[in-house]
JSON list of C-alpha atoms in Angstrom, two decimals:
[
{"chain": "A", "resi": 276, "resn": "MET", "atom": "CA", "xyz": [0.00, 0.00, 0.00]},
{"chain": "A", "resi": 277, "resn": "SER", "atom": "CA", "xyz": [1.42, 3.40, -1.02]},
{"chain": "A", "resi": 278, "resn": "GLU", "atom": "CA", "xyz": [2.14, 6.06, 1.56]},
{"chain": "A", "resi": 279, "resn": "PRO", "atom": "CA", "xyz": [-0.45, 8.89, 1.79]},
{"chain": "A", "resi": 280, "resn": "LEU", "atom": "CA", "xyz": [0.47, 12.26, 0.35]},
{"chain": "A", "resi": 281, "resn": "ARG", "atom": "CA", "xyz": [1.75, 14.68, 2.97]},
{"chain": "A", "resi": 282, "resn": "ALA", "atom": "CA", "xyz": [0.62, 18.30, 3.03]},
{"chain": "A", "resi": 283, "resn": "VAL", "atom": "CA", "xyz": [1.52, 21.50, 4.86]},
{"chain": "A", "resi": 284, "resn": "LEU", "atom": "CA", "xyz": [-1.44, 23.87, 5.18]},
{"chain": "A", "resi": 285, "resn": "GLY", "atom": "CA", "xyz": [-1.39, 27.62, 5.72]},
{"chain": "A", "resi": 286, "resn": "GLU", "atom": "CA", "xyz": [-4.66, 29.35, 6.66]},
{"chain": "A", "resi": 287, "resn": "ASP", "atom": "CA", "xyz": [-5.21, 32.01, 9.30]},
{"chain": "A", "resi": 288, "resn": "GLN", "atom": "CA", "xyz": [-8.94, 31.45, 9.87]},
{"chain": "A", "resi": 289, "resn": "PRO", "atom": "CA", "xyz": [-9.30, 28.55, 12.37]},
{"chain": "A", "resi": 290, "resn": "ILE", "atom": "CA", "xyz": [-12.68, 27.33, 11.08]},
{"chain": "A", "resi": 291, "resn": "VAL", "atom": "CA", "xyz": [-11.55, 27.39, 7.46]},
{"chain": "A", "resi": 292, "resn": "ARG", "atom": "CA", "xyz": [-8.27, 25.71, 8.41]},
{"chain": "A", "resi": 293, "resn": "GLU", "atom": "CA", "xyz": [-10.13, 22.92, 10.20]},
{"chain": "A", "resi": 294, "resn": "GLY", "atom": "CA", "xyz": [-12.50, 22.49, 7.27]},
{"chain": "A", "resi": 295, "resn": "ILE", "atom": "CA", "xyz": [-9.70, 22.21, 4.72]},
{"chain": "A", "resi": 296, "resn": "THR", "atom": "CA", "xyz": [-7.81, 19.82, 6.98]},
{"chain": "A", "resi": 297, "resn": "ALA", "atom": "CA", "xyz": [-10.88, 17.62, 7.27]},
{"chain": "A", "resi": 298, "resn": "MET", "atom": "CA", "xyz": [-11.41, 17.58, 3.49]},
{"chain": "A", "resi": 299, "resn": "LEU", "atom": "CA", "xyz": [-7.78, 16.68, 2.88]},
{"chain": "A", "resi": 300, "resn": "GLU", "atom": "CA", "xyz": [-7.78, 13.90, 5.43]},
{"chain": "A", "resi": 301, "resn": "ARG", "atom": "CA", "xyz": [-11.04, 12.46, 4.05]},
{"chain": "A", "resi": 302, "resn": "SER", "atom": "CA", "xyz": [-9.26, 12.42, 0.69]},
{"chain": "A", "resi": 303, "resn": "GLY", "atom": "CA", "xyz": [-6.36, 10.42, 2.08]},
{"chain": "A", "resi": 304, "resn": "VAL", "atom": "CA", "xyz": [-3.95, 13.35, 2.34]},
{"chain": "A", "resi": 305, "resn": "GLU", "atom": "CA", "xyz": [-2.08, 13.60, 5.65]},
{"chain": "A", "resi": 306, "resn": "VAL", "atom": "CA", "xyz": [-1.74, 17.16, 7.00]},
{"chain": "A", "resi": 307, "resn": "VAL", "atom": "CA", "xyz": [1.67, 17.08, 8.70]},
{"chain": "A", "resi": 308, "resn": "ALA", "atom": "CA", "xyz": [1.57, 20.76, 9.70]},
{"chain": "A", "resi": 309, "resn": "SER", "atom": "CA", "xyz": [-1.20, 23.34, 9.89]},
{"chain": "A", "resi": 310, "resn": "VAL", "atom": "CA", "xyz": [-0.10, 26.94, 10.46]},
{"chain": "A", "resi": 311, "resn": "SER", "atom": "CA", "xyz": [-1.68, 30.37, 10.66]},
{"chain": "A", "resi": 312, "resn": "ASP", "atom": "CA", "xyz": [0.90, 32.73, 9.16]},
{"chain": "A", "resi": 313, "resn": "ALA", "atom": "CA", "xyz": [3.29, 32.92, 6.24]},
{"chain": "A", "resi": 314, "resn": "VAL", "atom": "CA", "xyz": [6.48, 32.84, 8.32]},
{"chain": "A", "resi": 315, "resn": "GLU", "atom": "CA", "xyz": [5.40, 29.59, 9.96]},
{"chain": "A", "resi": 316, "resn": "LEU", "atom": "CA", "xyz": [4.42, 28.23, 6.56]},
{"chain": "A", "resi": 317, "resn": "VAL", "atom": "CA", "xyz": [7.91, 28.65, 5.11]},
{"chain": "A", "resi": 318, "resn": "ARG", "atom": "CA", "xyz": [9.43, 27.13, 8.24]},
{"chain": "A", "resi": 319, "resn": "ALA", "atom": "CA", "xyz": [7.04, 24.15, 8.22]},
{"chain": "A", "resi": 320, "resn": "ALA", "atom": "CA", "xyz": [7.66, 23.45, 4.53]},
{"chain": "A", "resi": 321, "resn": "ALA", "atom": "CA", "xyz": [11.42, 23.43, 5.10]},
{"chain": "A", "resi": 322, "resn": "GLU", "atom": "CA", "xyz": [11.07, 21.14, 8.11]},
{"chain": "A", "resi": 323, "resn": "HIS", "atom": "CA", "xyz": [8.58, 18.60, 6.76]},
{"chain": "A", "resi": 324, "resn": "LYS", "atom": "CA", "xyz": [9.40, 18.66, 3.02]},
{"chain": "A", "resi": 325, "resn": "PRO", "atom": "CA", "xyz": [5.79, 17.82, 2.14]},
{"chain": "A", "resi": 326, "resn": "ASP", "atom": "CA", "xyz": [4.42, 16.45, -1.11]},
{"chain": "A", "resi": 327, "resn": "VAL", "atom": "CA", "xyz": [2.28, 19.58, -1.46]},
{"chain": "A", "resi": 328, "resn": "VAL", "atom": "CA", "xyz": [1.88, 22.99, 0.19]},
{"chain": "A", "resi": 329, "resn": "ILE", "atom": "CA", "xyz": [-1.61, 24.50, 0.35]},
{"chain": "A", "resi": 330, "resn": "THR", "atom": "CA", "xyz": [-1.99, 28.10, 1.43]},
{"chain": "A", "resi": 331, "resn": "ASP", "atom": "CA", "xyz": [-4.34, 31.03, 1.55]},
{"chain": "A", "resi": 332, "resn": "ILE", "atom": "CA", "xyz": [-3.09, 34.20, -0.14]},
{"chain": "A", "resi": 333, "resn": "ARG", "atom": "CA", "xyz": [-3.98, 36.81, 2.46]},
{"chain": "A", "resi": 334, "resn": "MET", "atom": "CA", "xyz": [-2.35, 35.83, 5.74]},
{"chain": "A", "resi": 335, "resn": "PRO", "atom": "CA", "xyz": [-0.48, 37.36, 8.65]},
{"chain": "A", "resi": 336, "resn": "PRO", "atom": "CA", "xyz": [1.84, 38.96, 9.39]},
{"chain": "A", "resi": 337, "resn": "ASN", "atom": "CA", "xyz": [0.83, 41.68, 6.88]},
{"chain": "A", "resi": 338, "resn": "LEU", "atom": "CA", "xyz": [-2.54, 40.35, 5.71]},
{"chain": "A", "resi": 339, "resn": "ALA", "atom": "CA", "xyz": [-1.57, 41.16, 2.14]},
{"chain": "A", "resi": 340, "resn": "ASP", "atom": "CA", "xyz": [-0.28, 38.54, -0.30]},
{"chain": "A", "resi": 341, "resn": "ASP", "atom": "CA", "xyz": [1.91, 36.93, 2.39]},
{"chain": "A", "resi": 342, "resn": "GLY", "atom": "CA", "xyz": [0.70, 33.43, 1.61]},
{"chain": "A", "resi": 343, "resn": "LEU", "atom": "CA", "xyz": [1.52, 33.82, -2.08]},
{"chain": "A", "resi": 344, "resn": "GLN", "atom": "CA", "xyz": [4.95, 35.23, -1.32]},
{"chain": "A", "resi": 345, "resn": "ALA", "atom": "CA", "xyz": [5.58, 32.32, 1.05]},
{"chain": "A", "resi": 346, "resn": "ALA", "atom": "CA", "xyz": [4.60, 29.89, -1.71]},
{"chain": "A", "resi": 347, "resn": "LEU", "atom": "CA", "xyz": [7.00, 31.56, -4.14]},
{"chain": "A", "resi": 348, "resn": "ARG", "atom": "CA", "xyz": [9.78, 31.44, -1.56]},
{"chain": "A", "resi": 349, "resn": "ILE", "atom": "CA", "xyz": [9.13, 27.76, -0.90]},
{"chain": "A", "resi": 350, "resn": "ARG", "atom": "CA", "xyz": [9.28, 27.05, -4.63]},
{"chain": "A", "resi": 351, "resn": "ALA", "atom": "CA", "xyz": [12.53, 29.01, -4.90]},
{"chain": "A", "resi": 352, "resn": "GLU", "atom": "CA", "xyz": [14.17, 27.25, -1.95]},
{"chain": "A", "resi": 353, "resn": "ARG", "atom": "CA", "xyz": [12.93, 23.81, -2.94]},
{"chain": "A", "resi": 354, "resn": "PRO", "atom": "CA", "xyz": [12.27, 23.89, -6.72]},
{"chain": "A", "resi": 355, "resn": "GLY", "atom": "CA", "xyz": [9.47, 21.71, -7.91]},
{"chain": "A", "resi": 356, "resn": "THR", "atom": "CA", "xyz": [7.55, 21.72, -4.63]},
{"chain": "A", "resi": 357, "resn": "PRO", "atom": "CA", "xyz": [3.88, 21.42, -5.62]},
{"chain": "A", "resi": 358, "resn": "VAL", "atom": "CA", "xyz": [1.90, 24.41, -4.34]},
{"chain": "A", "resi": 359, "resn": "ILE", "atom": "CA", "xyz": [-1.81, 25.20, -4.32]},
{"chain": "A", "resi": 360, "resn": "VAL", "atom": "CA", "xyz": [-2.84, 28.75, -3.50]},
{"chain": "A", "resi": 361, "resn": "LEU", "atom": "CA", "xyz": [-6.39, 29.40, -2.32]},
{"chain": "A", "resi": 362, "resn": "SER", "atom": "CA", "xyz": [-8.07, 32.73, -2.88]},
{"chain": "A", "resi": 363, "resn": "GLN", "atom": "CA", "xyz": [-11.38, 34.30, -2.05]},
{"chain": "A", "resi": 364, "resn": "PHE", "atom": "CA", "xyz": [-11.25, 36.30, -5.28]},
{"chain": "A", "resi": 365, "resn": "LEU", "atom": "CA", "xyz": [-9.85, 35.69, -8.73]},
{"chain": "A", "resi": 366, "resn": "ASP", "atom": "CA", "xyz": [-6.79, 37.91, -9.10]},
{"chain": "A", "resi": 367, "resn": "ALA", "atom": "CA", "xyz": [-5.02, 37.47, -12.43]},
{"chain": "A", "resi": 368, "resn": "SER", "atom": "CA", "xyz": [-1.80, 39.09, -11.27]},
{"chain": "A", "resi": 369, "resn": "PHE", "atom": "CA", "xyz": [-1.54, 36.64, -8.36]},
{"chain": "A", "resi": 370, "resn": "ALA", "atom": "CA", "xyz": [-2.14, 33.73, -10.73]},
{"chain": "A", "resi": 371, "resn": "LEU", "atom": "CA", "xyz": [0.55, 34.99, -13.09]},
{"chain": "A", "resi": 372, "resn": "ASP", "atom": "CA", "xyz": [3.03, 35.52, -10.25]},
{"chain": "A", "resi": 373, "resn": "LEU", "atom": "CA", "xyz": [2.44, 31.94, -9.17]},
{"chain": "A", "resi": 374, "resn": "VAL", "atom": "CA", "xyz": [2.67, 30.48, -12.67]},
{"chain": "A", "resi": 375, "resn": "GLY", "atom": "CA", "xyz": [5.72, 32.48, -13.73]},
{"chain": "A", "resi": 376, "resn": "ASP", "atom": "CA", "xyz": [7.14, 30.81, -16.84]},
{"chain": "A", "resi": 377, "resn": "ASP", "atom": "CA", "xyz": [6.10, 27.30, -15.87]},
{"chain": "A", "resi": 378, "resn": "PRO", "atom": "CA", "xyz": [2.62, 26.26, -14.71]},
{"chain": "A", "resi": 379, "resn": "SER", "atom": "CA", "xyz": [3.66, 22.74, -13.76]},
{"chain": "A", "resi": 380, "resn": "GLY", "atom": "CA", "xyz": [3.09, 21.77, -10.15]},
{"chain": "A", "resi": 381, "resn": "VAL", "atom": "CA", "xyz": [1.03, 24.83, -9.23]},
{"chain": "A", "resi": 382, "resn": "GLY", "atom": "CA", "xyz": [-2.62, 25.42, -8.44]},
{"chain": "A", "resi": 383, "resn": "TYR", "atom": "CA", "xyz": [-4.70, 28.56, -8.03]},
{"chain": "A", "resi": 384, "resn": "LEU", "atom": "CA", "xyz": [-8.19, 27.80, -6.73]},
{"chain": "A", "resi": 385, "resn": "LEU", "atom": "CA", "xyz": [-11.10, 29.95, -5.67]},
{"chain": "A", "resi": 386, "resn": "LYS", "atom": "CA", "xyz": [-12.24, 28.98, -2.20]},
{"chain": "A", "resi": 387, "resn": "GLU", "atom": "CA", "xyz": [-15.88, 29.04, -3.24]},
{"chain": "A", "resi": 388, "resn": "LYS", "atom": "CA", "xyz": [-15.18, 26.27, -5.76]},
{"chain": "A", "resi": 389, "resn": "VAL", "atom": "CA", "xyz": [-13.48, 24.00, -3.23]},
{"chain": "A", "resi": 390, "resn": "ALA", "atom": "CA", "xyz": [-16.82, 22.70, -2.05]},
{"chain": "A", "resi": 391, "resn": "SER", "atom": "CA", "xyz": [-15.98, 19.03, -1.68]},
{"chain": "A", "resi": 392, "resn": "PRO", "atom": "CA", "xyz": [-13.07, 16.73, -0.81]},
{"chain": "A", "resi": 393, "resn": "GLN", "atom": "CA", "xyz": [-13.16, 15.49, -4.42]},
{"chain": "A", "resi": 394, "resn": "VAL", "atom": "CA", "xyz": [-12.35, 18.92, -5.84]},
{"chain": "A", "resi": 395, "resn": "LEU", "atom": "CA", "xyz": [-9.41, 19.41, -3.51]},
{"chain": "A", "resi": 396, "resn": "ARG", "atom": "CA", "xyz": [-8.17, 15.85, -3.96]},
{"chain": "A", "resi": 397, "resn": "ASP", "atom": "CA", "xyz": [-8.22, 16.20, -7.75]},
{"chain": "A", "resi": 398, "resn": "ALA", "atom": "CA", "xyz": [-6.26, 19.45, -7.52]},
{"chain": "A", "resi": 399, "resn": "VAL", "atom": "CA", "xyz": [-3.69, 17.91, -5.18]},
{"chain": "A", "resi": 400, "resn": "GLN", "atom": "CA", "xyz": [-3.23, 14.89, -7.42]},
{"chain": "A", "resi": 401, "resn": "ARG", "atom": "CA", "xyz": [-2.78, 17.05, -10.50]},
{"chain": "A", "resi": 402, "resn": "VAL", "atom": "CA", "xyz": [-0.13, 19.34, -9.05]},
{"chain": "A", "resi": 403, "resn": "VAL", "atom": "CA", "xyz": [1.74, 16.50, -7.37]},
{"chain": "A", "resi": 404, "resn": "ALA", "atom": "CA", "xyz": [1.83, 14.76, -10.76]},
{"chain": "A", "resi": 405, "resn": "GLY", "atom": "CA", "xyz": [3.41, 17.88, -12.26]},
{"chain": "A", "resi": 406, "resn": "GLY", "atom": "CA", "xyz": [0.27, 19.30, -13.82]},
{"chain": "A", "resi": 407, "resn": "SER", "atom": "CA", "xyz": [-1.65, 22.42, -12.94]},
{"chain": "A", "resi": 408, "resn": "ALA", "atom": "CA", "xyz": [-4.92, 23.19, -11.22]},
{"chain": "A", "resi": 409, "resn": "LEU", "atom": "CA", "xyz": [-5.61, 26.77, -12.14]},
{"chain": "A", "resi": 410, "resn": "ASP", "atom": "CA", "xyz": [-8.79, 28.80, -12.23]},
{"chain": "A", "resi": 411, "resn": "PRO", "atom": "CA", "xyz": [-9.56, 29.05, -15.05]},
{"chain": "A", "resi": 412, "resn": "ASP", "atom": "CA", "xyz": [-7.87, 25.81, -16.04]},
{"chain": "A", "resi": 413, "resn": "VAL", "atom": "CA", "xyz": [-6.91, 27.13, -19.47]},
{"chain": "A", "resi": 414, "resn": "ILE", "atom": "CA", "xyz": [-4.44, 29.64, -18.01]},
{"chain": "A", "resi": 415, "resn": "SER", "atom": "CA", "xyz": [-1.59, 27.17, -18.45]},
{"chain": "A", "resi": 416, "resn": "THR", "atom": "CA", "xyz": [-2.38, 26.83, -22.17]},
{"chain": "A", "resi": 417, "resn": "LEU", "atom": "CA", "xyz": [-2.64, 30.60, -22.52]},
{"chain": "A", "resi": 418, "resn": "VAL", "atom": "CA", "xyz": [0.73, 31.21, -20.91]},
{"chain": "A", "resi": 419, "resn": "GLY", "atom": "CA", "xyz": [2.38, 28.54, -23.05]},
{"chain": "A", "resi": 420, "resn": "ARG", "atom": "CA", "xyz": [1.11, 29.77, -26.42]},
{"chain": "A", "resi": 421, "resn": "GLN", "atom": "CA", "xyz": [1.75, 33.50, -26.33]},
{"chain": "A", "resi": 422, "resn": "ARG", "atom": "CA", "xyz": [5.54, 33.56, -26.50]},
{"chain": "A", "resi": 423, "resn": "ALA", "atom": "CA", "xyz": [5.98, 33.89, -30.27]},
{"chain": "A", "resi": 424, "resn": "ALA", "atom": "CA", "xyz": [4.54, 37.39, -30.66]},
{"chain": "A", "resi": 425, "resn": "ASP", "atom": "CA", "xyz": [2.78, 40.17, -28.80]},
{"chain": "A", "resi": 426, "resn": "PRO", "atom": "CA", "xyz": [-0.85, 39.02, -28.64]},
{"chain": "A", "resi": 427, "resn": "LEU", "atom": "CA", "xyz": [-1.99, 42.63, -28.31]},
{"chain": "A", "resi": 428, "resn": "SER", "atom": "CA", "xyz": [-0.36, 43.87, -31.50]},
{"chain": "A", "resi": 429, "resn": "GLY", "atom": "CA", "xyz": [-3.61, 43.63, -33.47]},
{"chain": "A", "resi": 430, "resn": "LEU", "atom": "CA", "xyz": [-5.70, 45.66, -31.04]},
{"chain": "A", "resi": 431, "resn": "THR", "atom": "CA", "xyz": [-6.78, 49.21, -31.82]},
{"chain": "A", "resi": 432, "resn": "PRO", "atom": "CA", "xyz": [-5.91, 51.99, -29.36]},
{"chain": "A", "resi": 433, "resn": "ARG", "atom": "CA", "xyz": [-9.51, 52.01, -28.12]},
{"chain": "A", "resi": 434, "resn": "GLU", "atom": "CA", "xyz": [-9.51, 48.23, -27.64]},
{"chain": "A", "resi": 435, "resn": "ARG", "atom": "CA", "xyz": [-6.32, 48.57, -25.61]},
{"chain": "A", "resi": 436, "resn": "GLU", "atom": "CA", "xyz": [-8.04, 51.17, -23.43]},
{"chain": "A", "resi": 437, "resn": "VAL", "atom": "CA", "xyz": [-10.98, 48.85, -22.88]},
{"chain": "A", "resi": 438, "resn": "LEU", "atom": "CA", "xyz": [-8.70, 45.92, -22.11]},
{"chain": "A", "resi": 439, "resn": "ALA", "atom": "CA", "xyz": [-6.68, 47.99, -19.64]},
{"chain": "A", "resi": 440, "resn": "LEU", "atom": "CA", "xyz": [-9.88, 48.91, -17.80]},
{"chain": "A", "resi": 441, "resn": "MET", "atom": "CA", "xyz": [-10.96, 45.26, -17.84]},
{"chain": "A", "resi": 442, "resn": "ALA", "atom": "CA", "xyz": [-7.61, 44.42, -16.22]},
{"chain": "A", "resi": 443, "resn": "GLU", "atom": "CA", "xyz": [-8.40, 46.93, -13.48]},
{"chain": "A", "resi": 444, "resn": "GLY", "atom": "CA", "xyz": [-11.63, 45.02, -12.83]},
{"chain": "A", "resi": 445, "resn": "HIS", "atom": "CA", "xyz": [-14.20, 47.38, -14.32]},
{"chain": "A", "resi": 446, "resn": "SER", "atom": "CA", "xyz": [-17.48, 46.04, -15.69]},
{"chain": "A", "resi": 447, "resn": "ASN", "atom": "CA", "xyz": [-18.68, 46.99, -19.15]},
{"chain": "A", "resi": 448, "resn": "SER", "atom": "CA", "xyz": [-20.91, 49.68, -17.64]},
{"chain": "A", "resi": 449, "resn": "GLY", "atom": "CA", "xyz": [-17.99, 51.00, -15.58]},
{"chain": "A", "resi": 450, "resn": "ILE", "atom": "CA", "xyz": [-15.78, 51.11, -18.67]},
{"chain": "A", "resi": 451, "resn": "ALA", "atom": "CA", "xyz": [-18.51, 52.93, -20.59]},
{"chain": "A", "resi": 452, "resn": "GLU", "atom": "CA", "xyz": [-18.73, 55.54, -17.84]},
{"chain": "A", "resi": 453, "resn": "LYS", "atom": "CA", "xyz": [-14.97, 56.10, -17.76]},
{"chain": "A", "resi": 454, "resn": "LEU", "atom": "CA", "xyz": [-14.63, 56.35, -21.55]},
{"chain": "A", "resi": 455, "resn": "VAL", "atom": "CA", "xyz": [-17.87, 58.34, -21.94]},
{"chain": "A", "resi": 456, "resn": "VAL", "atom": "CA", "xyz": [-19.33, 55.91, -24.47]},
{"chain": "A", "resi": 457, "resn": "THR", "atom": "CA", "xyz": [-22.37, 53.64, -24.52]},
{"chain": "A", "resi": 458, "resn": "VAL", "atom": "CA", "xyz": [-22.42, 50.15, -23.03]},
{"chain": "A", "resi": 459, "resn": "PRO", "atom": "CA", "xyz": [-23.19, 48.59, -26.47]},
{"chain": "A", "resi": 460, "resn": "ALA", "atom": "CA", "xyz": [-20.07, 50.31, -27.81]},
{"chain": "A", "resi": 461, "resn": "VAL", "atom": "CA", "xyz": [-17.99, 48.75, -25.06]},
{"chain": "A", "resi": 462, "resn": "GLU", "atom": "CA", "xyz": [-19.54, 45.36, -25.73]},
{"chain": "A", "resi": 463, "resn": "ARG", "atom": "CA", "xyz": [-18.54, 45.64, -29.40]},
{"chain": "A", "resi": 464, "resn": "HIS", "atom": "CA", "xyz": [-14.96, 46.44, -28.38]},
{"chain": "A", "resi": 465, "resn": "VAL", "atom": "CA", "xyz": [-14.89, 43.51, -25.94]},
{"chain": "A", "resi": 466, "resn": "THR", "atom": "CA", "xyz": [-16.14, 41.17, -28.69]},
{"chain": "A", "resi": 467, "resn": "GLY", "atom": "CA", "xyz": [-13.41, 42.48, -30.99]},
{"chain": "A", "resi": 468, "resn": "ILE", "atom": "CA", "xyz": [-10.79, 41.85, -28.29]},
{"chain": "A", "resi": 469, "resn": "PHE", "atom": "CA", "xyz": [-11.99, 38.27, -27.87]},
{"chain": "A", "resi": 470, "resn": "LEU", "atom": "CA", "xyz": [-11.80, 37.62, -31.61]},
{"chain": "A", "resi": 471, "resn": "LYS", "atom": "CA", "xyz": [-8.35, 39.15, -32.06]},
{"chain": "A", "resi": 472, "resn": "LEU", "atom": "CA", "xyz": [-6.92, 37.24, -29.10]},
{"chain": "A", "resi": 473, "resn": "GLY", "atom": "CA", "xyz": [-8.31, 33.98, -30.44]},
{"chain": "A", "resi": 474, "resn": "LEU", "atom": "CA", "xyz": [-10.65, 33.35, -27.53]},
{"chain": "A", "resi": 475, "resn": "GLN", "atom": "CA", "xyz": [-13.24, 30.98, -28.92]},
{"chain": "A", "resi": 476, "resn": "GLN", "atom": "CA", "xyz": [-16.98, 31.30, -28.58]},
{"chain": "A", "resi": 477, "resn": "ALA", "atom": "CA", "xyz": [-17.07, 27.83, -26.99]},
{"chain": "A", "resi": 478, "resn": "GLU", "atom": "CA", "xyz": [-15.45, 29.26, -23.88]},
{"chain": "A", "resi": 479, "resn": "SER", "atom": "CA", "xyz": [-17.72, 31.01, -21.40]},
{"chain": "A", "resi": 480, "resn": "SER", "atom": "CA", "xyz": [-17.90, 34.78, -21.53]},
{"chain": "A", "resi": 481, "resn": "GLN", "atom": "CA", "xyz": [-16.38, 35.06, -18.05]},
{"chain": "A", "resi": 482, "resn": "HIS", "atom": "CA", "xyz": [-13.48, 32.76, -18.94]},
{"chain": "A", "resi": 483, "resn": "ARG", "atom": "CA", "xyz": [-12.81, 34.70, -22.13]},
{"chain": "A", "resi": 484, "resn": "ARG", "atom": "CA", "xyz": [-12.81, 37.94, -20.16]},
{"chain": "A", "resi": 485, "resn": "VAL", "atom": "CA", "xyz": [-10.29, 36.50, -17.68]},
{"chain": "A", "resi": 486, "resn": "LEU", "atom": "CA", "xyz": [-8.10, 35.22, -20.50]},
{"chain": "A", "resi": 487, "resn": "ALA", "atom": "CA", "xyz": [-8.14, 38.59, -22.23]},
{"chain": "A", "resi": 488, "resn": "VAL", "atom": "CA", "xyz": [-7.04, 40.27, -19.01]},
{"chain": "A", "resi": 489, "resn": "LEU", "atom": "CA", "xyz": [-4.27, 37.69, -18.62]},
{"chain": "A", "resi": 490, "resn": "HIS", "atom": "CA", "xyz": [-3.04, 38.55, -22.12]},
{"chain": "A", "resi": 491, "resn": "TYR", "atom": "CA", "xyz": [-2.86, 42.17, -21.01]},
{"chain": "A", "resi": 492, "resn": "LEU", "atom": "CA", "xyz": [-1.08, 41.45, -17.74]},
{"chain": "A", "resi": 493, "resn": "LYS", "atom": "CA", "xyz": [1.41, 39.05, -19.34]},
{"chain": "A", "resi": 494, "resn": "ARG", "atom": "CA", "xyz": [2.52, 41.34, -22.18]}
]
């Protein structure tokens, strides 16, 4: 019988930490250390050398992106360590920082989607196997296919303005207000951006919007 996977968990909210621990253990993953701040997380990862590190992004001591920075440090000190970062919100810049130039062995999951042990177990298995578990999952493909040329080169100046505002998190109505144009005009620009960046209609509108923003942030 194979040994269970060993995990180090970083989460500052006790109830959430207990819930994630329970899900992992029901999935056959042994939590060898469970800590509440980023400093302890780095120390625990160095001590236990786990199969996977799972961490929240916003943690003490600064309650900023301490968990993400700890994950990056762990990956730098022990290259190849599988890491899954949990976030309450989708933040493309955090995902790109985590992915860097190689999405293998990394996961970026929204907490609201980790609703069952199965979801978390699948993510753990994928990153431990050298794959990725990113939200959206197609981020790894996007990062890998945009090296040959600037994907934004075909955009008009107005489309670049719209995309920049999308990257800031504005809705179509918010963009329309800032650019003093109509919402239908913004929607036409967004559709043009999708087409020029090769984001297919088969993908959901929200996923295409995220991917377009990732193109902008990765340029």
